[in-house]
Short mmCIF file of C-alpha atoms in Angstrom, two decimals:
data_model
loop_
_atom_site.label_atom_id
_atom_site.label_comp_id
_atom_site.label_asym_id
_atom_site.label_seq_id
_atom_site.Cartn_x
_atom_site.Cartn_y
_atom_site.Cartn_z
CA MET A 1 65.59 84.77 40.95
CA PRO A 2 65.95 88.37 42.45
CA ASP A 3 64.20 88.96 45.91
CA ARG A 4 63.30 91.90 44.21
CA TRP A 5 60.80 90.51 41.23
CA ILE A 6 59.98 86.72 43.92
CA SER A 7 60.48 86.22 46.70
CA THR A 8 59.55 83.91 50.76
CA ARG A 9 60.19 87.36 53.09
CA LYS A 10 58.02 89.53 52.10
CA GLU A 11 53.89 89.71 52.88
CA THR A 12 52.55 88.97 50.38
CA THR A 13 49.18 90.22 48.72
CA ALA A 14 46.14 88.72 50.18
CA ILE A 15 42.71 88.14 48.44
CA ALA A 16 40.31 90.47 48.12
CA ARG A 17 37.09 91.00 46.46
CA GLY A 18 36.91 93.38 42.92
CA GLY A 19 40.03 92.65 41.53
CA TRP A 20 41.07 90.39 38.94
CA LEU A 21 39.85 87.96 40.69
CA ASP A 22 36.11 88.55 40.51
CA ALA A 23 37.01 90.01 36.72
CA ILE A 24 38.21 86.13 35.51
CA ARG A 25 34.99 84.70 37.85
CA PHE A 26 32.74 86.73 35.72
CA ILE A 27 35.11 86.72 32.50
CA VAL A 28 34.80 82.85 32.34
CA ALA A 29 31.22 82.51 33.65
CA PHE A 30 30.22 85.33 30.42
CA LEU A 31 32.42 83.25 27.81
CA ILE A 32 30.75 79.47 29.47
CA ILE A 33 26.94 81.07 27.72
CA LEU A 34 28.62 81.45 24.70
CA HIS A 35 30.07 78.55 24.65
CA HIS A 36 26.54 76.52 25.09
CA PHE A 37 24.31 78.88 22.63
CA GLN A 38 27.74 78.76 19.83
CA ALA A 39 25.54 76.19 18.38
CA ALA A 40 21.84 77.99 18.86
CA GLY A 41 22.67 80.67 16.09
CA PRO A 42 21.71 80.56 12.15
CA ILE A 43 25.47 79.17 11.70
CA ALA A 44 27.29 77.29 14.71
CA LEU A 45 30.10 79.92 15.40
CA ALA A 46 32.11 76.41 15.49
CA GLU A 47 31.89 76.70 11.98
CA GLY A 48 31.38 80.15 10.87
CA LEU A 49 34.27 82.29 12.99
CA HIS A 50 36.07 79.21 14.42
CA PRO A 51 36.00 75.42 15.65
CA ALA A 52 37.59 76.85 18.73
CA PHE A 53 34.24 78.02 19.97
CA GLU A 54 33.60 74.69 20.10
CA HIS A 55 36.87 72.28 21.45
CA THR A 56 36.85 75.34 24.63
CA GLY A 57 34.23 74.68 26.31
CA PHE A 58 36.80 71.72 28.53
CA LEU A 59 39.14 74.94 29.23
CA LEU A 60 37.28 77.47 30.82
CA THR A 61 35.89 74.33 33.32
CA ASN A 62 39.49 72.95 33.62
CA LEU A 63 39.84 77.51 35.25
CA PHE A 64 36.35 77.02 36.54
CA ILE A 65 37.22 74.01 38.72
CA ILE A 66 41.23 75.10 38.73
CA ASP A 67 39.81 78.57 39.96
CA SER A 68 37.27 76.82 42.64
CA GLY A 69 40.24 75.21 44.06
CA TYR A 70 42.76 78.83 44.94
CA VAL A 71 39.23 80.98 46.07
CA LEU A 72 38.71 78.34 48.84
CA MET A 73 42.20 77.68 49.24
CA ARG A 74 43.01 80.83 50.29
CA LEU A 75 39.85 81.66 51.91
CA TYR A 76 39.52 78.72 54.63
CA ALA A 77 42.89 77.28 54.79
CA GLN A 78 44.21 78.27 57.94
CA ASN A 79 40.57 78.08 59.68
CA LEU A 80 40.19 74.58 58.92
CA THR A 81 44.02 74.84 60.10
CA THR A 82 43.68 75.65 63.71
CA GLY A 83 39.61 74.58 63.40
CA ARG A 84 38.24 77.59 63.49
CA VAL A 85 36.03 75.42 59.97
CA SER A 86 35.47 71.83 61.21
CA PRO A 87 35.15 69.78 57.87
CA ALA A 88 31.79 68.96 58.34
CA GLU A 89 30.49 72.43 58.91
CA PHE A 90 33.16 74.57 55.87
CA LEU A 91 31.23 70.91 53.58
CA THR A 92 27.57 71.78 54.63
CA ARG A 93 28.53 75.25 53.57
CA ARG A 94 29.82 74.37 50.09
CA VAL A 95 27.09 72.50 49.45
CA LEU A 96 24.22 74.93 50.50
CA ARG A 97 25.47 77.51 48.46
CA VAL A 98 25.55 75.03 44.97
CA VAL A 99 22.05 73.24 45.91
CA PRO A 100 18.89 75.58 46.15
CA ALA A 101 20.02 77.89 42.90
CA HIS A 102 20.49 73.90 41.47
CA LEU A 103 17.45 72.54 42.31
CA MET A 104 15.84 75.74 41.50
CA MET A 105 17.04 75.26 38.01
CA GLY A 106 16.31 71.75 37.51
CA LEU A 107 12.53 71.83 38.76
CA ALA A 108 12.59 75.08 36.42
CA LEU A 109 13.36 72.54 33.24
CA VAL A 110 11.45 70.22 34.15
CA ALA A 111 8.07 72.28 34.49
CA LEU A 112 9.15 73.93 31.05
CA VAL A 113 9.76 70.60 28.80
CA VAL A 114 6.06 70.07 31.25
CA GLY A 115 4.29 72.47 30.82
CA GLY A 116 5.49 73.43 27.02
CA ALA A 117 4.33 69.52 25.61
CA ALA A 118 0.84 70.27 27.63
CA ILE A 119 0.49 73.12 25.39
CA GLY A 120 2.19 71.62 22.01
CA LEU A 121 5.36 72.29 21.81
CA ALA A 122 7.57 69.45 21.77
CA PRO A 123 11.46 69.60 23.15
CA ARG A 124 13.99 70.02 19.23
CA ASN A 125 15.66 66.94 21.17
CA PRO A 126 13.51 65.45 22.86
CA GLU A 127 16.37 62.49 24.28
CA TRP A 128 18.38 64.96 25.94
CA PHE A 129 14.93 65.15 27.66
CA ASP A 130 14.54 61.89 28.53
CA TRP A 131 12.87 61.23 32.72
CA SER A 132 15.83 58.81 33.12
CA GLN A 133 18.89 60.72 33.99
CA LEU A 134 16.79 63.06 35.69
CA PRO A 135 17.02 61.20 38.85
CA ALA A 136 20.95 61.21 39.12
CA GLN A 137 21.17 64.73 38.48
CA LEU A 138 18.89 66.39 40.55
CA GLY A 139 20.77 64.20 43.37
CA LEU A 140 24.60 65.93 42.03
CA VAL A 141 25.56 62.15 42.10
CA GLN A 142 26.33 62.21 38.09
CA ALA A 143 29.88 62.52 38.43
CA PHE A 144 30.78 59.49 41.06
CA GLY A 145 29.60 57.02 38.32
CA VAL A 146 25.89 55.96 39.10
CA PRO A 147 24.13 56.15 36.02
CA GLY A 148 21.63 58.54 34.10
CA GLY A 149 22.74 62.85 34.42
CA LEU A 150 22.48 63.64 30.20
CA GLY A 151 20.79 66.33 28.80
CA TRP A 152 18.45 68.03 30.98
CA ASN A 153 20.74 70.33 32.84
CA ALA A 154 24.01 69.16 31.70
CA PRO A 155 26.93 71.01 32.84
CA THR A 156 25.90 70.74 36.44
CA TRP A 157 28.14 67.49 36.10
CA SER A 158 30.61 69.64 36.82
CA ILE A 159 28.83 70.41 40.62
CA SER A 160 28.59 67.97 41.11
CA ALA A 161 32.21 67.06 40.99
CA LEU A 162 32.64 70.17 43.16
CA ILE A 163 30.69 68.21 45.71
CA GLY A 164 33.39 65.65 45.72
CA CYS A 165 36.64 68.32 46.42
CA TYR A 166 34.60 70.01 48.72
CA LEU A 167 34.59 65.90 50.74
CA ALA A 168 37.90 66.16 49.90
CA PHE A 169 39.09 69.88 50.37
CA PRO A 170 39.66 69.66 54.32
CA TRP A 171 41.90 66.21 54.40
CA ILE A 172 43.98 67.66 52.00
CA VAL A 173 44.60 70.46 53.81
CA ARG A 174 45.06 68.95 56.71
CA GLY A 175 47.14 65.82 55.60
CA CYS A 176 49.64 68.93 53.40
CA ALA A 177 49.47 70.73 56.59
CA ARG A 178 53.42 70.56 56.45
CA LEU A 179 54.32 71.52 53.12
CA GLY A 180 56.63 73.78 52.00
CA PRO A 181 54.42 76.49 49.37
CA TRP A 182 57.25 74.69 46.59
CA THR A 183 56.59 71.53 47.61
CA TRP A 184 52.58 72.59 47.22
CA LEU A 185 53.43 73.65 43.33
CA VAL A 186 55.31 70.44 42.40
CA LEU A 187 52.49 68.33 43.98
CA GLY A 188 49.90 70.24 42.06
CA ILE A 189 51.84 69.58 38.33
CA GLY A 190 52.79 67.12 39.14
CA LEU A 191 49.94 64.57 40.40
CA TYR A 192 47.34 65.67 37.50
CA LEU A 193 50.44 65.47 34.97
CA ILE A 194 50.46 60.97 36.82
CA ALA A 195 46.34 61.86 36.60
CA ASN A 196 46.58 62.87 32.86
CA GLU A 197 49.06 60.14 32.11
CA LEU A 198 47.21 57.30 34.35
CA ALA A 199 43.54 57.79 32.26
CA ARG A 200 45.74 57.10 29.01
CA THR A 201 47.12 54.09 29.97
CA LEU A 202 43.72 52.71 31.60
CA LEU A 203 41.23 54.04 29.85
CA GLY A 204 42.47 55.63 26.61
CA TYR A 205 42.20 59.61 25.90
CA PRO A 206 43.24 62.73 28.68
CA VAL A 207 41.98 63.83 32.09
CA TYR A 208 40.60 66.23 30.39
CA GLN A 209 38.06 63.71 28.40
CA MET A 210 37.29 61.96 30.89
CA PRO A 211 34.12 61.06 30.67
CA MET A 212 30.80 62.53 32.99
CA LYS A 213 30.51 59.73 35.03
CA PHE A 214 33.77 60.14 36.09
CA GLY A 215 34.07 64.25 36.93
CA PHE A 216 34.77 63.78 40.03
CA PHE A 217 38.78 62.23 38.75
CA ARG A 218 38.24 64.16 35.63
CA ALA A 219 38.06 67.89 38.17
CA LEU A 220 40.32 66.60 41.31
CA PRO A 221 43.38 67.50 40.13
CA LEU A 222 42.51 70.40 38.60
CA PHE A 223 41.01 71.70 42.14
CA PHE A 224 44.17 70.11 43.96
CA LEU A 225 46.76 71.87 41.01
CA GLY A 226 44.16 75.16 42.08
CA MET A 227 44.59 74.11 46.10
CA ALA A 228 48.47 74.09 45.95
CA LEU A 229 49.11 77.44 43.23
CA ALA A 230 46.75 79.43 46.33
CA ALA A 231 49.69 77.21 49.15
CA PHE A 232 52.19 79.10 46.57
CA ALA A 233 50.87 82.34 46.35
CA HIS A 234 49.87 82.70 50.41
CA ARG A 235 53.64 81.74 50.57
CA VAL A 236 55.89 83.71 47.71
CA TRP A 237 55.80 86.97 47.26
CA ILE A 238 55.79 87.95 43.85
CA ASN A 239 56.02 91.32 43.15
CA PRO A 240 53.19 92.82 41.26
CA LYS A 241 55.25 94.55 37.75
CA LEU A 242 55.26 90.66 37.02
CA ALA A 243 52.23 88.88 37.90
CA ARG A 244 51.01 91.90 35.25
CA TRP A 245 53.15 91.06 32.35
CA VAL A 246 52.58 87.22 33.32
CA GLY A 247 49.01 87.44 33.12
CA VAL A 248 49.58 90.03 29.47
CA LEU A 249 50.63 87.42 28.24
CA ALA A 250 49.46 84.07 29.94
CA THR A 251 45.92 85.51 28.10
CA VAL A 252 47.34 86.17 25.05
CA GLY A 253 49.44 82.92 24.77
CA LEU A 254 45.83 81.12 26.05
CA ILE A 255 44.08 82.94 22.88
CA THR A 256 47.19 82.27 20.64
CA LEU A 257 47.05 78.33 21.69
CA GLN A 258 42.76 77.47 20.62
CA PHE A 259 43.86 78.75 16.79
CA TYR A 260 46.22 75.42 16.17
CA GLY A 261 43.97 73.08 17.75
CA LYS A 262 43.32 72.35 21.89
CA ASN A 263 47.13 72.14 22.94
CA ALA A 264 45.06 70.67 26.09
CA LEU A 265 48.63 71.23 28.60
CA PRO A 266 49.96 73.98 27.24
CA SER A 267 46.40 75.70 27.65
CA LEU A 268 46.83 74.56 31.11
CA ALA A 269 50.14 76.58 32.26
CA MET A 270 48.82 79.18 31.07
CA ILE A 271 45.72 78.76 33.49
CA ALA A 272 47.49 78.17 35.96
CA LEU A 273 49.88 81.54 35.29
CA ILE A 274 46.82 83.79 34.70
CA ILE A 275 44.96 82.89 38.23
CA LEU A 276 48.35 83.05 40.09
CA ALA A 277 49.18 85.48 38.81
CA ALA A 278 45.91 87.50 38.97
CA GLY A 279 46.26 85.90 43.16
CA ALA A 280 49.63 88.63 43.96
CA ILE A 281 47.86 91.85 41.73
CA PRO A 282 46.87 93.62 44.68
CA VAL A 283 43.26 94.28 44.54
CA ARG A 284 44.18 98.88 45.58
CA ARG A 285 40.62 100.18 44.35
CA PRO A 286 37.82 97.76 44.28
CA SER A 287 35.49 97.13 41.78
CA ARG A 288 31.91 97.45 43.58
CA LEU A 289 30.96 96.57 39.58
CA ILE A 290 32.97 93.81 39.81
CA GLU A 291 32.94 92.16 43.15
CA ARG A 292 28.74 92.66 41.74
CA ALA A 293 29.66 90.45 38.30
CA ALA A 294 31.63 87.97 39.91
CA LEU A 295 28.86 87.48 42.81
CA VAL A 296 26.47 86.82 39.96
CA SER A 297 28.32 83.97 38.28
CA PHE A 298 27.44 80.98 39.96
CA SER A 299 24.28 82.35 39.23
CA MET A 300 25.72 82.63 35.58
CA PHE A 301 26.28 79.20 35.41
CA ILE A 302 23.78 77.44 36.29
CA SER A 303 21.28 79.27 34.53
CA ASN A 304 22.11 79.68 31.22
CA GLU A 305 21.62 76.45 30.28
CA VAL A 306 17.49 76.88 31.22
CA VAL A 307 17.52 80.61 29.75
CA ARG A 308 18.39 78.77 26.71
CA ILE A 309 16.91 75.57 26.24
CA ALA A 310 13.60 77.97 26.44
CA TRP A 311 14.88 80.69 24.65
CA PHE A 312 15.38 79.21 21.60
CA GLY A 313 12.30 76.68 22.43
CA VAL A 314 10.06 79.61 21.42
CA VAL A 315 12.86 81.01 18.04
CA ASN A 316 12.55 78.19 16.69
CA VAL A 317 9.42 77.67 16.16
CA ALA A 318 9.50 81.43 14.94
CA VAL A 319 12.12 81.24 12.48
CA ILE A 320 9.12 78.00 10.73
CA ARG A 321 6.17 79.73 11.77
CA LEU A 322 7.55 83.42 9.98
CA ASN A 323 10.27 82.85 7.59
CA LEU A 324 12.88 85.40 9.56
CA SER A 325 16.13 86.62 7.44
CA GLU A 326 19.32 85.87 8.89
CA PRO A 327 20.31 88.89 10.04
CA VAL A 328 16.78 88.72 11.88
CA GLN A 329 17.69 85.17 14.11
CA TRP A 330 21.04 86.31 14.63
CA GLY A 331 19.68 90.02 16.54
CA LEU A 332 17.47 87.05 18.00
CA TRP A 333 20.61 84.68 18.94
CA ALA A 334 21.85 88.33 20.15
CA THR A 335 18.86 89.16 22.34
CA GLY A 336 19.05 85.32 24.06
CA VAL A 337 22.82 85.80 25.58
CA ALA A 338 22.08 89.20 26.70
CA ALA A 339 19.14 87.10 28.06
CA ALA A 340 20.51 85.08 29.50
CA VAL A 341 22.91 87.32 30.98
CA ALA A 342 20.17 88.92 32.41
CA PHE A 343 17.82 86.68 34.36
CA ALA A 344 21.27 85.27 35.87
CA PHE A 345 21.33 88.89 37.66
CA ALA A 346 18.26 88.77 38.75
CA PHE A 347 17.89 85.65 39.50
CA HIS A 348 20.71 86.33 41.81
CA HIS A 349 19.81 89.57 43.47
CA THR A 350 15.86 88.51 43.65
CA VAL A 351 16.77 84.65 44.91
CA ASP A 352 19.37 83.62 45.25
CA GLY A 353 21.17 85.70 46.95
CA PRO A 354 18.16 87.35 49.48
CA LEU A 355 18.60 82.97 50.25
CA GLN A 356 22.04 82.49 50.81
CA ASP A 357 21.86 85.27 53.49
CA TRP A 358 19.02 83.51 55.31
CA LEU A 359 21.07 80.02 55.05
CA LYS A 360 24.58 82.19 56.50
CA ALA A 361 22.18 83.93 59.13
CA ARG A 362 21.05 80.04 60.03
CA THR A 363 23.37 78.05 60.09
CA ARG A 364 26.74 80.52 61.37
CA HIS A 365 27.83 79.59 64.77
CA ARG A 366 30.41 81.92 66.25
CA ALA A 367 34.09 80.59 65.56
CA PRO A 368 35.76 78.59 68.60
CA ALA A 369 39.11 79.05 70.29
CA PRO A 370 41.07 78.33 67.87
CA LYS A 371 43.18 75.32 68.37
CA LYS A 372 47.14 75.36 69.06
CA ALA A 373 48.16 76.82 65.35
CA VAL A 374 49.96 73.98 63.01
CA ARG A 375 53.04 75.39 61.67
CA SER A 376 51.74 75.28 57.45
CA ALA A 377 52.56 76.23 54.11
CA TYR A 378 49.29 79.11 54.55
CA ALA A 379 49.45 79.17 57.87
#
């Protein structure tokens, strides 16, 4: 391919806030909320509109995990290679980023269930609030084969799986430090395909259908694919015009595929192209609004199930007692989606954001002098 489209001899696009990568994080978080809320209306969106509303959950999770690997690789790889950040410091930062908010939402859900029971409002689906499932979830160990984690704030299995990826991340970075960008790319794609076939052969289902107790083994190939895309993007310049066209076509392709079933592997290819393209487009005019929205995306992810359970716990009682019409029910459903977004913004700006600033100020120290540089795919 001519150097005017793709080249290893030109400076690559630096990762920056307020651009397409940030926009993707917010869009994915919002679509995850829609996915979790889709069955709570008068008619499930998967039944009333299209089955894609049901099966896109695994795709959104895939995108979330791949994007996590991509962003962390772009931000931390060089510092880990040169010794400016130790593996222990990296893990501490990542755990402190996700665990406090997770615990607050988990305990809030416990208080909600206990408080509701005290005033005679039992959960609509009590099987999803089995106390025996709670310890593994609060401890974020449900993705490592530890029994428990079902129900409650169930989507936190992916946070559990990502903690395992955080543990592996520094050692993968150091072990693959001398690989070239094309080798990284081939490894990222190849290892995912191998993991997928191994899962089919040994367990009878593909990687994306692995149960929650195997969550780490589902997430790691996706996380590594994100790392590989980042290592490629750091050394290979992609013409921004080409990146924009690839991003648009891949997005259209991803949406189109959903009308014809799960199409897991083709959809994964579209997701990889979208992330690669987004990272190759320079952020010439950073958007503060997009940056702020992206910062709230984690709060949207961790809190939306709590909001959904609380909101529809009240709404479902009101629908029965007041005999509310279907249009009113849809209005309450839409208000619930808006409430989940609003709560996430409020939680981030009043609780999680200030707490993270406080933790960073007390846990980060002056970076040591870098060790002798190692020639790598991201140095």
